[in-house]
Amino acid sequence: GNSVTQMEGPVTLSEEAFLTINCTYTATGYPSLFWYVQYPGEGLQLLLKATKADDKGSNKGFEATYRKETTSFHLEKGSVQVSDSAVYFCALSDRNRGSTLGRLYFGRGTQLTVWP
Amino acid sequence: ETGVTQSPTHLIKTRGQQVTLRCSSQSGHNTVSWYQQALGQGPQFIFQYYREEENGRGNFPPRFSGLQFPNYSSELNVNALELDDSALYLCASSPPGAGANVLTFGAGSRLTVL
């Protein structure tokens, strides 16, 4: 089946520190991979995505590389800011089920708090 | 773009009651999905509607049902509420053919069942 496992939080960092949030997945077929971010009181926002092996998704200084050999999609940022404080979710979609199905499988989320 | 809007933002019900949650899709989006996010968990897929019909469902019982209207707005109905139904319910819409690759989420409706 399809599932996502991401590192448990909370993660607490000082401003300008390096961030890594680990994500591994299990999937049938060839999934697309995503990182979503959820700020307090808001809905999920797509942060970045990668649709095939070795693709790198990037946005707002965040990066993640689709690693098929290790079934991983770790999120990284070189220098975090206080405004990055949020919950981060790793997710996958199963393209074998048809491109029109809007089904994502999410990890449990990792709470990130950045202190000034 | 107006984004995805959901109502109500918060509501409280008691066990056994029924609830209806509403979602207005982003302009140009014809597919809507609903997710349940329990506290401290990731969202779980409930179902998806396309052309006013359910065309995909997660592991949720039949007391979770939905509707999609010609203007692509949607409702989620939950009958015989249980305590475990307490969660944030998220609606997401996507444009034609995009599927999960392009999902726009609303801010959610937080349901508390007492």
mmCIF file with all atom_site columns, N, CA, C and O in Angstrom, chain B residues 3-4 6 9 25 28 46 51 55 67 78-79 98 108 112:
data_model
loop_
_atom_site.group_PDB
_atom_site.id
_atom_site.type_symbol
_atom_site.label_atom_id
_atom_site.label_alt_id
_atom_site.label_comp_id
_atom_site.label_asym_id
_atom_site.label_entity_id
_atom_site.label_seq_id
_atom_site.pdbx_PDB_ins_code
_atom_site.Cartn_x
_atom_site.Cartn_y
_atom_site.Cartn_z
_atom_site.occupancy
_atom_site.B_iso_or_equiv
_atom_site.pdbx_formal_charge
_atom_site.auth_seq_id
_atom_site.auth_comp_id
_atom_site.auth_asym_id
_atom_site.auth_atom_id
_atom_site.pdbx_PDB_model_num
ATOM 1  N N  . GLY B 1 3   ? -9.739  31.518 -4.343  1.00 0.00 ? 3   GLY B N  1
ATOM 2  C CA . GLY B 1 3   ? -9.302  30.428 -3.491  1.00 0.00 ? 3   GLY B CA 1
ATOM 3  C C  . GLY B 1 3   ? -10.463 29.539 -3.101  1.00 0.00 ? 3   GLY B C  1
ATOM 4  O O  . GLY B 1 3   ? -11.583 29.653 -3.610  1.00 0.00 ? 3   GLY B O  1
ATOM 5  N N  . VAL B 1 4   ? -10.207 28.632 -2.166  1.00 0.00 ? 4   VAL B N  1
ATOM 6  C CA . VAL B 1 4   ? -11.221 27.717 -1.656  1.00 0.00 ? 4   VAL B CA 1
ATOM 7  C C  . VAL B 1 4   ? -11.727 28.240 -0.322  1.00 0.00 ? 4   VAL B C  1
ATOM 8  O O  . VAL B 1 4   ? -10.927 28.516 0.582   1.00 0.00 ? 4   VAL B O  1
ATOM 9  N N  . GLN B 1 6   ? -14.435 27.685 2.979   1.00 0.00 ? 6   GLN B N  1
ATOM 10 C CA . GLN B 1 6   ? -15.199 26.679 3.691   1.00 0.00 ? 6   GLN B CA 1
ATOM 11 C C  . GLN B 1 6   ? -16.018 27.334 4.798   1.00 0.00 ? 6   GLN B C  1
ATOM 12 O O  . GLN B 1 6   ? -15.593 28.324 5.385   1.00 0.00 ? 6   GLN B O  1
ATOM 13 N N  . THR B 1 9   ? -16.474 27.853 10.055  1.00 0.00 ? 9   THR B N  1
ATOM 14 C CA . THR B 1 9   ? -15.076 27.650 10.444  1.00 0.00 ? 9   THR B CA 1
ATOM 15 C C  . THR B 1 9   ? -14.970 26.788 11.687  1.00 0.00 ? 9   THR B C  1
ATOM 16 O O  . THR B 1 9   ? -14.010 26.019 11.835  1.00 0.00 ? 9   THR B O  1
ATOM 17 N N  . SER B 1 25  ? -15.360 25.951 -4.358  1.00 0.00 ? 25  SER B N  1
ATOM 18 C CA . SER B 1 25  ? -14.102 25.663 -5.052  1.00 0.00 ? 25  SER B CA 1
ATOM 19 C C  . SER B 1 25  ? -13.478 26.918 -5.637  1.00 0.00 ? 25  SER B C  1
ATOM 20 O O  . SER B 1 25  ? -14.154 27.929 -5.861  1.00 0.00 ? 25  SER B O  1
ATOM 21 N N  . GLY B 1 28  ? -12.595 27.941 -11.773 1.00 0.00 ? 28  GLY B N  1
ATOM 22 C CA . GLY B 1 28  ? -11.974 27.126 -12.816 1.00 0.00 ? 28  GLY B CA 1
ATOM 23 C C  . GLY B 1 28  ? -11.689 25.699 -12.399 1.00 0.00 ? 28  GLY B C  1
ATOM 24 O O  . GLY B 1 28  ? -11.279 24.877 -13.228 1.00 0.00 ? 28  GLY B O  1
ATOM 25 N N  . ILE B 1 46  ? -11.077 11.465 2.364   1.00 0.00 ? 46  ILE B N  1
ATOM 26 C CA . ILE B 1 46  ? -12.421 10.922 2.571   1.00 0.00 ? 46  ILE B CA 1
ATOM 27 C C  . ILE B 1 46  ? -13.010 10.485 1.231   1.00 0.00 ? 46  ILE B C  1
ATOM 28 O O  . ILE B 1 46  ? -13.334 9.322  1.040   1.00 0.00 ? 46  ILE B O  1
ATOM 29 N N  . ARG B 1 51  ? -17.836 16.036 -11.634 1.00 0.00 ? 51  ARG B N  1
ATOM 30 C CA . ARG B 1 51  ? -19.089 16.038 -12.406 1.00 0.00 ? 51  ARG B CA 1
ATOM 31 C C  . ARG B 1 51  ? -20.250 15.550 -11.552 1.00 0.00 ? 51  ARG B C  1
ATOM 32 O O  . ARG B 1 51  ? -21.080 14.743 -11.994 1.00 0.00 ? 51  ARG B O  1
ATOM 33 N N  . ASN B 1 55  ? -16.110 9.851  -7.233  1.00 0.00 ? 55  ASN B N  1
ATOM 34 C CA . ASN B 1 55  ? -15.266 9.032  -8.098  1.00 0.00 ? 55  ASN B CA 1
ATOM 35 C C  . ASN B 1 55  ? -13.984 8.589  -7.399  1.00 0.00 ? 55  ASN B C  1
ATOM 36 O O  . ASN B 1 55  ? -12.989 8.295  -8.056  1.00 0.00 ? 55  ASN B O  1
ATOM 37 N N  . LEU B 1 67  ? -21.934 15.889 -1.660  1.00 0.00 ? 67  LEU B N  1
ATOM 38 C CA . LEU B 1 67  ? -22.628 16.365 -2.849  1.00 0.00 ? 67  LEU B CA 1
ATOM 39 C C  . LEU B 1 67  ? -21.714 17.349 -3.557  1.00 0.00 ? 67  LEU B C  1
ATOM 40 O O  . LEU B 1 67  ? -20.953 18.069 -2.908  1.00 0.00 ? 67  LEU B O  1
ATOM 41 N N  . VAL B 1 78  ? -22.092 14.336 7.500   1.00 0.00 ? 78  VAL B N  1
ATOM 42 C CA . VAL B 1 78  ? -21.745 13.238 8.394   1.00 0.00 ? 78  VAL B CA 1
ATOM 43 C C  . VAL B 1 78  ? -22.952 12.976 9.288   1.00 0.00 ? 78  VAL B C  1
ATOM 44 O O  . VAL B 1 78  ? -23.419 13.879 9.990   1.00 0.00 ? 78  VAL B O  1
ATOM 45 N N  . ASN B 1 79  ? -23.460 11.752 9.236   1.00 0.00 ? 79  ASN B N  1
ATOM 46 C CA . ASN B 1 79  ? -24.602 11.349 10.063  1.00 0.00 ? 79  ASN B CA 1
ATOM 47 C C  . ASN B 1 79  ? -24.124 10.629 11.311  1.00 0.00 ? 79  ASN B C  1
ATOM 48 O O  . ASN B 1 79  ? -22.992 10.112 11.358  1.00 0.00 ? 79  ASN B O  1
ATOM 49 N N  . ALA B 1 98  ? -5.911  17.749 -13.502 1.00 0.00 ? 98  ALA B N  1
ATOM 50 C CA . ALA B 1 98  ? -4.687  17.936 -12.708 1.00 0.00 ? 98  ALA B CA 1
ATOM 51 C C  . ALA B 1 98  ? -4.551  16.934 -11.582 1.00 0.00 ? 98  ALA B C  1
ATOM 52 O O  . ALA B 1 98  ? -3.453  16.628 -11.133 1.00 0.00 ? 98  ALA B O  1
ATOM 53 N N  . GLY B 1 108 ? -10.401 25.079 6.242   1.00 0.00 ? 108 GLY B N  1
ATOM 54 C CA . GLY B 1 108 ? -10.983 24.004 7.019   1.00 0.00 ? 108 GLY B CA 1
ATOM 55 C C  . GLY B 1 108 ? -12.144 24.398 7.901   1.00 0.00 ? 108 GLY B C  1
ATOM 56 O O  . GLY B 1 108 ? -12.360 25.583 8.202   1.00 0.00 ? 108 GLY B O  1
ATOM 57 N N  . THR B 1 112 ? -16.161 19.822 16.528  1.00 0.00 ? 112 THR B N  1
ATOM 58 C CA . THR B 1 112 ? -16.006 19.211 17.845  1.00 0.00 ? 112 THR B CA 1
ATOM 59 C C  . THR B 1 112 ? -17.286 18.462 18.171  1.00 0.00 ? 112 THR B C  1
ATOM 60 O O  . THR B 1 112 ? -18.376 19.030 18.100  1.00 0.00 ? 112 THR B O  1
#
